[in-house]
Coordinates of C-alpha atoms and ligand atoms in Angstrom, one line a residue:
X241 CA -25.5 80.4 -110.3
X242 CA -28.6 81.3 -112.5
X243 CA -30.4 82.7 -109.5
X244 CA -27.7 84.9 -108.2
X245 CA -28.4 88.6 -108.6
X246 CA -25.7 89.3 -110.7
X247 CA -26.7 86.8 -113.1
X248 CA -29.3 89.4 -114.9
X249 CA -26.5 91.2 -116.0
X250 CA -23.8 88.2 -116.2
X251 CA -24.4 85.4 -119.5
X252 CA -24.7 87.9 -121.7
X253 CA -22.8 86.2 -124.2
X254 CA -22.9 82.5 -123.4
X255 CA -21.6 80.9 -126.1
X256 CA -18.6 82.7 -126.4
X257 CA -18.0 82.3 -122.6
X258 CA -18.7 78.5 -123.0
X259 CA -16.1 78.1 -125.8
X260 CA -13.5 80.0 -123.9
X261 CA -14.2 77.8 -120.9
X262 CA -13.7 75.0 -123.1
X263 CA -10.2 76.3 -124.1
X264 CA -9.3 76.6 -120.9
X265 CA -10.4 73.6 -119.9
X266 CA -8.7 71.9 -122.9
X267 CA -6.1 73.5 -123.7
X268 CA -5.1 75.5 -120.7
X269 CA -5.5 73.3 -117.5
X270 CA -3.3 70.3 -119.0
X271 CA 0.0 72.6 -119.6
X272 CA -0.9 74.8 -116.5
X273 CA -0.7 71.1 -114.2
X274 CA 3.2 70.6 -115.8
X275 CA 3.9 74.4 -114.5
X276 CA 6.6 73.6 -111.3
X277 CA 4.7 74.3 -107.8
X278 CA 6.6 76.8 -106.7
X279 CA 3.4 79.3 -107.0
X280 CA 5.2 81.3 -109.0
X281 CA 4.0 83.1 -112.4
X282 CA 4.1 80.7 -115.9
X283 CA 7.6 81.0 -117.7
X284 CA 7.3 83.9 -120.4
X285 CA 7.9 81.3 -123.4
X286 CA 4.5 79.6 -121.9
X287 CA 2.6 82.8 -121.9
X288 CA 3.5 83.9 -125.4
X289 CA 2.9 80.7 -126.8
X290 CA -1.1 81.1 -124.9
X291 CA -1.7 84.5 -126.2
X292 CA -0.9 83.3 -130.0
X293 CA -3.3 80.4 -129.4
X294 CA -5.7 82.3 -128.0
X295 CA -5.8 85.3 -130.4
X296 CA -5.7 82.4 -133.3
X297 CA -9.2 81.4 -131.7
X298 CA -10.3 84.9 -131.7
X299 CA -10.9 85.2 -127.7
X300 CA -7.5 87.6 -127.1
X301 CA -7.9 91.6 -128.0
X302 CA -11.2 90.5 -128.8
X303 CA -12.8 94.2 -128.9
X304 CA -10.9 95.2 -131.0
X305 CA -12.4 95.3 -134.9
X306 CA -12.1 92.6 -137.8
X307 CA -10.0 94.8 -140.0
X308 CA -7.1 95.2 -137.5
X309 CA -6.9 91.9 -136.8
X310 CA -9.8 91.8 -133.6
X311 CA -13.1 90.0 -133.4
X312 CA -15.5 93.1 -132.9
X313 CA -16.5 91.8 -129.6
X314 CA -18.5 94.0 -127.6
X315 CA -16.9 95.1 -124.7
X316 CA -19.3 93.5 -121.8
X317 CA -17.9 90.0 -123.9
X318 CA -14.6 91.1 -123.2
X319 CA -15.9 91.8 -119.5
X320 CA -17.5 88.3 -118.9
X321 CA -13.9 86.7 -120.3
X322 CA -11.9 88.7 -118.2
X323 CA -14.3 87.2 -115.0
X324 CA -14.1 83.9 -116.8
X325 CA -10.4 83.6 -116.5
X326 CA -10.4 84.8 -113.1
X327 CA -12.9 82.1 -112.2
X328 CA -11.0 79.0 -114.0
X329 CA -8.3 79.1 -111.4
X330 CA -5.9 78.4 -114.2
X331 CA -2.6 80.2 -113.6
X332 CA -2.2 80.4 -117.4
X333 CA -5.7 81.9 -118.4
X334 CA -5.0 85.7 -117.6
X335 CA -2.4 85.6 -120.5
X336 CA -5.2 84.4 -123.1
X337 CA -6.7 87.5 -123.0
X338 CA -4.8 90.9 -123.6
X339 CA -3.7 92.9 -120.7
X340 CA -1.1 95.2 -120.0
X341 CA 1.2 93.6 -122.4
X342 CA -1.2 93.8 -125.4
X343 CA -2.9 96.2 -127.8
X344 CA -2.5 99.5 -125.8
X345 CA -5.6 101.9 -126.3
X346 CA -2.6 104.8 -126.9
X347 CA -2.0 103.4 -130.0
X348 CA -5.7 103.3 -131.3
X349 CA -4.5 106.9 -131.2
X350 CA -1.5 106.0 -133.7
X351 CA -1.4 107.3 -137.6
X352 CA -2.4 104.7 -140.1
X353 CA 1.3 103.7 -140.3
X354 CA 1.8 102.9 -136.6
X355 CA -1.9 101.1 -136.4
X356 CA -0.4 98.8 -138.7
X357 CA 3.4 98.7 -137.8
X358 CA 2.3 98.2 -134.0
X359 CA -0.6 98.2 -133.3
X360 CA -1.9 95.0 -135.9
X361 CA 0.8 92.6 -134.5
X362 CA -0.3 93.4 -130.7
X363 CA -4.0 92.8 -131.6
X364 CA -2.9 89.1 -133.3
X365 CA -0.6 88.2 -130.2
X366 CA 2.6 88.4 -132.4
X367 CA 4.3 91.0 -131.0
X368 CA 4.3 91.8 -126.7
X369 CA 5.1 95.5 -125.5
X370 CA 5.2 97.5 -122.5
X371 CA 4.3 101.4 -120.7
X372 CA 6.9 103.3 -119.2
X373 CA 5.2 105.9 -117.7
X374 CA 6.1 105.6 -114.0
X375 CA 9.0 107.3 -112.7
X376 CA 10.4 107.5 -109.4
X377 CA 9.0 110.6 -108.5
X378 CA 5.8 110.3 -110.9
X379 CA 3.6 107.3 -109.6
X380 CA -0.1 108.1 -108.4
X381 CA 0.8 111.5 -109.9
X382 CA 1.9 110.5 -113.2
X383 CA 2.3 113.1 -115.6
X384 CA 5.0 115.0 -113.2
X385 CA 7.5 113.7 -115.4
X386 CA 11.4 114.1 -115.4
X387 CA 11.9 112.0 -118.7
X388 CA 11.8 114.5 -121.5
X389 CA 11.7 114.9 -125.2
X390 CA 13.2 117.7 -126.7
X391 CA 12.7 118.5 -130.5
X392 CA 15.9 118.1 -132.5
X393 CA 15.8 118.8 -136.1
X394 CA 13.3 117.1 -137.8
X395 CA 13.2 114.6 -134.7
X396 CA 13.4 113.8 -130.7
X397 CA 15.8 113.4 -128.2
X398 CA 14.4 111.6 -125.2
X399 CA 16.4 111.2 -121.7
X400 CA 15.3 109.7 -118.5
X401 CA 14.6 107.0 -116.4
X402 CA 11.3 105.3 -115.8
X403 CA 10.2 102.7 -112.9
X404 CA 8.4 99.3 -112.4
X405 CA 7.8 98.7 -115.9
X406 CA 5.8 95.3 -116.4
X407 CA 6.7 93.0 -119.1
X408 CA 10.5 95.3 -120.1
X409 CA 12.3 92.1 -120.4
X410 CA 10.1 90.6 -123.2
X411 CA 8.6 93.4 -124.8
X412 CA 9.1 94.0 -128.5
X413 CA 8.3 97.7 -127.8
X414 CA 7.9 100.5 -125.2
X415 CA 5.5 103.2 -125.5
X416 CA 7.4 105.7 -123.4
X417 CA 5.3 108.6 -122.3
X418 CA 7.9 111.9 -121.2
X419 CA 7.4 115.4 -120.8
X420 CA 7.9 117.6 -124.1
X421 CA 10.6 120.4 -124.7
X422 CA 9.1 121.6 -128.5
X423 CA 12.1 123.4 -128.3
X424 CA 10.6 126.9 -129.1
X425 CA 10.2 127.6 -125.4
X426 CA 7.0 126.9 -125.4
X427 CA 4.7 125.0 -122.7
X428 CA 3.2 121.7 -123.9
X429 CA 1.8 118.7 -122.3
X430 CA 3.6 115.2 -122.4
X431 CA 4.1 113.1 -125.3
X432 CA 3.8 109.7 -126.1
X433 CA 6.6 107.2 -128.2
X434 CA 6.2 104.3 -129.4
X435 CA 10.0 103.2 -129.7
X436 CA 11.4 99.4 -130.6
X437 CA 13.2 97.7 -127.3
X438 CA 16.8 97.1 -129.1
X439 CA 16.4 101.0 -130.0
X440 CA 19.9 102.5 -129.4
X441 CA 20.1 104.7 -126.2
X442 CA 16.8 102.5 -124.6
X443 CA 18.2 99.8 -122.4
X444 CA 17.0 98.2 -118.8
X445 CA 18.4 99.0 -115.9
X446 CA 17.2 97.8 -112.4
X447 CA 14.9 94.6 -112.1
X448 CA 12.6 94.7 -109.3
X449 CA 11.0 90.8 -108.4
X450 CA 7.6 91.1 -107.0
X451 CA 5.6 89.6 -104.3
X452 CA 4.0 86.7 -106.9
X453 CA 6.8 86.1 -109.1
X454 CA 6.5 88.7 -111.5
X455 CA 9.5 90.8 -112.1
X456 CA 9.4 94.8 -113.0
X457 CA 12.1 96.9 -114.4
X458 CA 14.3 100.2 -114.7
X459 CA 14.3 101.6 -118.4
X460 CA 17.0 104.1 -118.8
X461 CA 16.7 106.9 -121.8
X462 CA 20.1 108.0 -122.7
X463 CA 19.9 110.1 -125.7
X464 CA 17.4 107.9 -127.4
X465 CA 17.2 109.6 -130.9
X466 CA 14.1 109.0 -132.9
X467 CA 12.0 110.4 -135.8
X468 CA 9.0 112.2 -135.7
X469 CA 7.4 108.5 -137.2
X470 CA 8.2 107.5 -133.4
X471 CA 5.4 110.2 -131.6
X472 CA 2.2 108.4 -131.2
X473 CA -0.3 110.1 -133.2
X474 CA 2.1 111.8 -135.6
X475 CA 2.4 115.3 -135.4
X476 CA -0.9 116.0 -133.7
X477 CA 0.0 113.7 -130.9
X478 CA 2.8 115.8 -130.0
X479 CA 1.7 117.3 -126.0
X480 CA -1.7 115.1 -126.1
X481 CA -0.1 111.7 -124.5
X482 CA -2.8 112.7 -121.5
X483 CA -5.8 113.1 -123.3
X484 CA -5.1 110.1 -124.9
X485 CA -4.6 108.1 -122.2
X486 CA -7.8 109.6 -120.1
X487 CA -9.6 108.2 -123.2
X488 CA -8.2 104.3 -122.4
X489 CA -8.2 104.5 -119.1
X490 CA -12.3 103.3 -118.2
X491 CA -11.4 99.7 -120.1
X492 CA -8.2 99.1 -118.2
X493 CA -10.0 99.3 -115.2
X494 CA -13.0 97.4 -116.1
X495 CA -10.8 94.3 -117.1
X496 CA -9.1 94.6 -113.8
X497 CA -12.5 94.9 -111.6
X498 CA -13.6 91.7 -113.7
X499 CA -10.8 90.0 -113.2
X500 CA -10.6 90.6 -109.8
X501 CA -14.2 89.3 -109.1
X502 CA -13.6 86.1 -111.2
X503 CA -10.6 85.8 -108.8
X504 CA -13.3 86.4 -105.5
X505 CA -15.7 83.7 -106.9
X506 CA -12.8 80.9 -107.4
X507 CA -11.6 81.8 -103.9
X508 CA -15.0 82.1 -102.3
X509 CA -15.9 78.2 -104.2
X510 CA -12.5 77.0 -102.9
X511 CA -13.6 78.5 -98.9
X512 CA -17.2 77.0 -99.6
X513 CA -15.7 73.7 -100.0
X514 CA -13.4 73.3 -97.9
X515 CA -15.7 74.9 -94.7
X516 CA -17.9 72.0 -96.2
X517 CA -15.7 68.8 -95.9
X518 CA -13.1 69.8 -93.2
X519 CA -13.7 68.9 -89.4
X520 CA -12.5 70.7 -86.1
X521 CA -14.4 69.9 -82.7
X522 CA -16.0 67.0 -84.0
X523 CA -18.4 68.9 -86.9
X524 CA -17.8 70.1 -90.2
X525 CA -15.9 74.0 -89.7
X526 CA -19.3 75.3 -92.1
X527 CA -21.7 75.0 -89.2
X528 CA -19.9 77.3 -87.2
X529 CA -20.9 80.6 -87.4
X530 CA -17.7 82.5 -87.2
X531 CA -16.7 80.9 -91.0
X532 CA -20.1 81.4 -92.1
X533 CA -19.7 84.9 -91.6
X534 CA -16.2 84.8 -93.6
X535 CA -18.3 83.3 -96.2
X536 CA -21.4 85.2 -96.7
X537 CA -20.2 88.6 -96.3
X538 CA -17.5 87.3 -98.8
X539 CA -20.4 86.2 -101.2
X540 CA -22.4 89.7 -100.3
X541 CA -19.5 91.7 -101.5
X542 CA -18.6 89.5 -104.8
X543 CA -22.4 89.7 -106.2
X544 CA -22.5 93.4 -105.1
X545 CA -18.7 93.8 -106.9
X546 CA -20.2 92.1 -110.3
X547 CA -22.9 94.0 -110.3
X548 CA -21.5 97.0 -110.6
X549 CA -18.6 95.6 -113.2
X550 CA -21.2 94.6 -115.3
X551 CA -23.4 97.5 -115.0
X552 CA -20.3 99.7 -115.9
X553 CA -19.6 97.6 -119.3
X554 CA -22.4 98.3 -120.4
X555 CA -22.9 101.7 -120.4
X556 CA -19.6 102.0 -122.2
X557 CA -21.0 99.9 -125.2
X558 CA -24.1 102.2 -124.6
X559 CA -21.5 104.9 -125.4
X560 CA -21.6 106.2 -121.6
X561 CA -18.3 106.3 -120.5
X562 CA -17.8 108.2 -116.9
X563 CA -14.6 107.4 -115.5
X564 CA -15.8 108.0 -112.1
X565 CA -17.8 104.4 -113.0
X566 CA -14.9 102.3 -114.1
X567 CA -13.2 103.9 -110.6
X568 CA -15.9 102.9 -108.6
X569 CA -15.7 99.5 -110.3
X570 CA -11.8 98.8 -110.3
X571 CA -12.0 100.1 -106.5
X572 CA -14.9 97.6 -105.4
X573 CA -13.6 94.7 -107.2
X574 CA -10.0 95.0 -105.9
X575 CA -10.2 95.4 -102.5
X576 CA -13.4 92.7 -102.3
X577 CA -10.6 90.3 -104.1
X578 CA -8.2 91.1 -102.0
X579 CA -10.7 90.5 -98.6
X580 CA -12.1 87.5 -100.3
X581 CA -9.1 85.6 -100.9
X582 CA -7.8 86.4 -97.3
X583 CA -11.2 84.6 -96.0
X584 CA -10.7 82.1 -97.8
X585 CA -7.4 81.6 -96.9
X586 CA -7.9 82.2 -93.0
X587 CA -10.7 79.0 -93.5
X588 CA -8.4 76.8 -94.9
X589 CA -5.7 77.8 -91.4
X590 CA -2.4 76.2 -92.4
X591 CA -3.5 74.4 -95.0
X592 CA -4.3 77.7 -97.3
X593 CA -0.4 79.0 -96.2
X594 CA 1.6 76.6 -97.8
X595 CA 3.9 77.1 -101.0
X596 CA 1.9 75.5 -103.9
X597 CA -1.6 76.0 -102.2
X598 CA -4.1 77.8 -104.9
X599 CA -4.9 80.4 -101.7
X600 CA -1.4 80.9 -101.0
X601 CA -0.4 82.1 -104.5
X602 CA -3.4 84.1 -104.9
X603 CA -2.9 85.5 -101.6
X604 CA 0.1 87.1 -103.4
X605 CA -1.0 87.5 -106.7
X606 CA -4.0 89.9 -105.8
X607 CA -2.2 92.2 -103.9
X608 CA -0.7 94.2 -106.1
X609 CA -4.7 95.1 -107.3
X610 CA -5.1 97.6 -105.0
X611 CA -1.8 99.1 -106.9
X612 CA -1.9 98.7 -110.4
X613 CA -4.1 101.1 -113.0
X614 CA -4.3 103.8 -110.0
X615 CA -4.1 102.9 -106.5
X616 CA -7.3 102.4 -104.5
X617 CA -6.5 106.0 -103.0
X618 CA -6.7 107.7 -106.5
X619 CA -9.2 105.7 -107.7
X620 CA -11.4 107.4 -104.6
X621 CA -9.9 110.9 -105.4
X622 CA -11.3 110.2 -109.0
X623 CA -15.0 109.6 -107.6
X624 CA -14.6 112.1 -104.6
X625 CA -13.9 115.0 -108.0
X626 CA -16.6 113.5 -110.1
X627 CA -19.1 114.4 -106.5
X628 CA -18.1 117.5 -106.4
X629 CA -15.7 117.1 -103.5
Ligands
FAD754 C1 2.5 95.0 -110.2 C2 2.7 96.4 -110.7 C3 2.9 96.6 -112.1 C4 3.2 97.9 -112.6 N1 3.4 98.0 -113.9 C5 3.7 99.3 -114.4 C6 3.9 99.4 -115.8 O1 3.9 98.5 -116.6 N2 4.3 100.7 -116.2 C7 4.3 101.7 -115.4 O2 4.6 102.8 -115.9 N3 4.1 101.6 -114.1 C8 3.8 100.4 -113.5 N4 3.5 100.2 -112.2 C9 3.6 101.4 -111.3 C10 2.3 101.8 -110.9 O3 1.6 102.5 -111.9 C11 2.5 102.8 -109.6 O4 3.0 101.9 -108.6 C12 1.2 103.4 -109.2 O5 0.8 104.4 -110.1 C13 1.4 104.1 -107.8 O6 2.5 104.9 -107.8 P1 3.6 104.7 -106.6 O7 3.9 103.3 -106.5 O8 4.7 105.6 -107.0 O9 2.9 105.2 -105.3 P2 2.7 106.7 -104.8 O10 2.1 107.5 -105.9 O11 4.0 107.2 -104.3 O12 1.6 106.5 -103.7 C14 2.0 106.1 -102.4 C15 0.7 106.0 -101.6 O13 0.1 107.4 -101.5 C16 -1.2 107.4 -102.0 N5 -1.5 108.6 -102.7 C17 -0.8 109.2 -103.7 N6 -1.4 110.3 -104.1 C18 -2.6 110.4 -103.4 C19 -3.6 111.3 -103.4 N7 -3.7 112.4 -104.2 N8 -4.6 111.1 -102.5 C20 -4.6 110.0 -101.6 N9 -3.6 109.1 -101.6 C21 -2.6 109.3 -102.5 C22 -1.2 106.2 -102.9 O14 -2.6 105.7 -103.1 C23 -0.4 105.2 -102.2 O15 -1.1 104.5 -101.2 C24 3.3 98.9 -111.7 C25 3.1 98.7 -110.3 C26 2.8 97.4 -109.8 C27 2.6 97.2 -108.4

């Protein structure tokens, strides 16, 4: 809407956000409509073969630069396509763009060798990885880790077990961050791999199915033996794995929020119409005032939600980047999705509840938002520190 108050900082980028609308559109919509309704997420096969498409077009990993394979996009681009795909509706336009399973920021960390080994591949969409970082006593807390790397020879020996690892069963690679015994009895900070799935001693354990289809696993470390090649960052990233990561983590968040609110403005459209057309009592549900309220204060929070998401993009191309912003962001964003949706859902009644309803799968899908890159609770510790609290 063009005289919405977020649209002074939305449209930043039109064109770009026009042709990726276009792909989805396109391109998208027509193999998304052949998915089975079972409101379940698209087959990985599907989702590979989008994120190769898409990166061929230059929309996925977008940020990142020419030479590595990138378009140089600024980051409030990425932003707006992030809230695009949210918006479409398409269950298959999340995988155009890189996410979890792409380019990890850890590895912009990576020597020249690992940029091009890894990293390059990730940027173009060729190769698919995954984070093991969570264990089953380090979640929120992450870096209380049991997994360890101790020094052997020349190399490492990492044991352990990590948790609810996204993407294991497809991954080419894991970037595995453990705790580090140098071996000298010294004290150092955790440590960051980058290690091949079929690596000997690496292998999955439990799967975990979750609420919208999309399965986690168990990675077990049994004497996985690697070089010093394997630590990301060479020699110098050996004890830095969380200074790296504190460096990523403002990005992560950001395409999350935007995700999020594209998510809130297809759900909020889908409540807005159908209040409009459906009929209870003889009038049309939208002149009651009961689901007018679910409706504005739904639209309230979403232009409030973008706001902010926007404003935060661009004071990291500005070069401002407070993590206490992208907190503020990924926390607004994900619990106004998660409200939205439910809104939306309670104005459709039944019909919003059934198996292969839009509502009823997002219902699911945007739960685990509150969850994923810090939990809502953390997310409020970060801004409660950055206050002084
Ligand atoms: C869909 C999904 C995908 C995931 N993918 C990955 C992945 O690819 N790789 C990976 O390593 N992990 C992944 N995870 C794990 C995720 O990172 C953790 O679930 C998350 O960090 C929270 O940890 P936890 O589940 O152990 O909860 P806990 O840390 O045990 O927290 C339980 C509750 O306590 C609250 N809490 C904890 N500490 C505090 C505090 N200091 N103050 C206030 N409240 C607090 C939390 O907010 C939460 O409500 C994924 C999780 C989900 C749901």
């Amino acid at each position: 809407m063009k005289s919405a108050p977020s649209s002074v900082l939305e449209n930043q980028h039109p064109e770009l956000v026009d042709s990726f609308e276009t792909f989805i559109q396109r391109e998208l919509v027509p193999l998304a409509s052949e998915l089975p309704e079972n409101g379940d997420l698209p087959p990985f096969d599907l989702r590979a073969y989008v994120r190769r498409r898409s990166a061929a077009l230059g929309f996925y990993a977008g940020d990142h630069p020419v030479e590595l394979g990138g378009s140089g996009m600024p980051f409030t681009a990425v932003v707006e396509l992030h809230h695009a795909a949210g918006r479409s509706g398409c269950a298959l336009a999340p995988y155009a763009l890189a996410g979890s399973d792409g380019p990890s920021p850890l590895l912009r960390h990576g020597t020249p060798e690992q940029i091009e080994r890894y990293l390059m591949p990730l940027i173009k969409g060729e190769a698919t990885r995954c984070l093991a970082l969570t264990e089953p006593q380090a979640g929120s807390d992450a870096f209380r880790l049991s997994s360890v790397a101790k020094r052997d020879s020349d190399g490492w020996v990492i044991n352990g077990r990590k948790t609810f690892v996204s993407n294991a069963g497809h991954a080419d690679m894991a970037l595995l961050v453990t705790a580090t015994d140098p071996g000298d009895g010294s004290e150092t900070g955790p440590t960051a791999f980058v290690v091949a799935m079929d690596h000997p001693g690496l292998r999955i354990g439990q799967r975990y199915e979750g609420m919208s289809g999309e399965a986690m696993f168990e990675i077990l470390l049994e004497q996985v033996r690697v070089g010093p090649e394997a630590v990301i960052g060479g020699e110098a990233g050996v004890g830095a794995a969380m200074a790296m990561a504190m460096d990523s983590l403002s990005r992560g968040r950001l395409h999350v929020a935007a995700q999020c609110n594209g998510i809130a403005e297809h759900a909020l459209r889908l409540g807005v119409e159908y209040a409009r057309e459906r009929r209870a009592f003889g009038e049309r549900i939208s002149s009651y005032q009961h689901v007018q309220e679910h409706l504005v204060s739904s639209r309230a929070e979403v232009e409030c939600s973008k706001l902010l998401t926007l404003a935060c993009a661009r004071l990291l191309d500005e070069g401002i980047d407070a993590p206490d912003n992208a907190a503020l962001a990924k926390l607004t964003a994900s619990e106004t999705a998660t409200r939205v949706v439910d809104r939306s859902l309670q104005v459709h009644g039944a019909t919003g509840w059934t198996r292969g309803h839009p509502l009823e799968f997002l219902y699911r899908y945007i739960r685990m938002m509150t969850i994923v890159e810090g939990t809502s609770e953390v997310q409020k510790v970060i801004v409660a520190q950055a206050m002084g609290l």
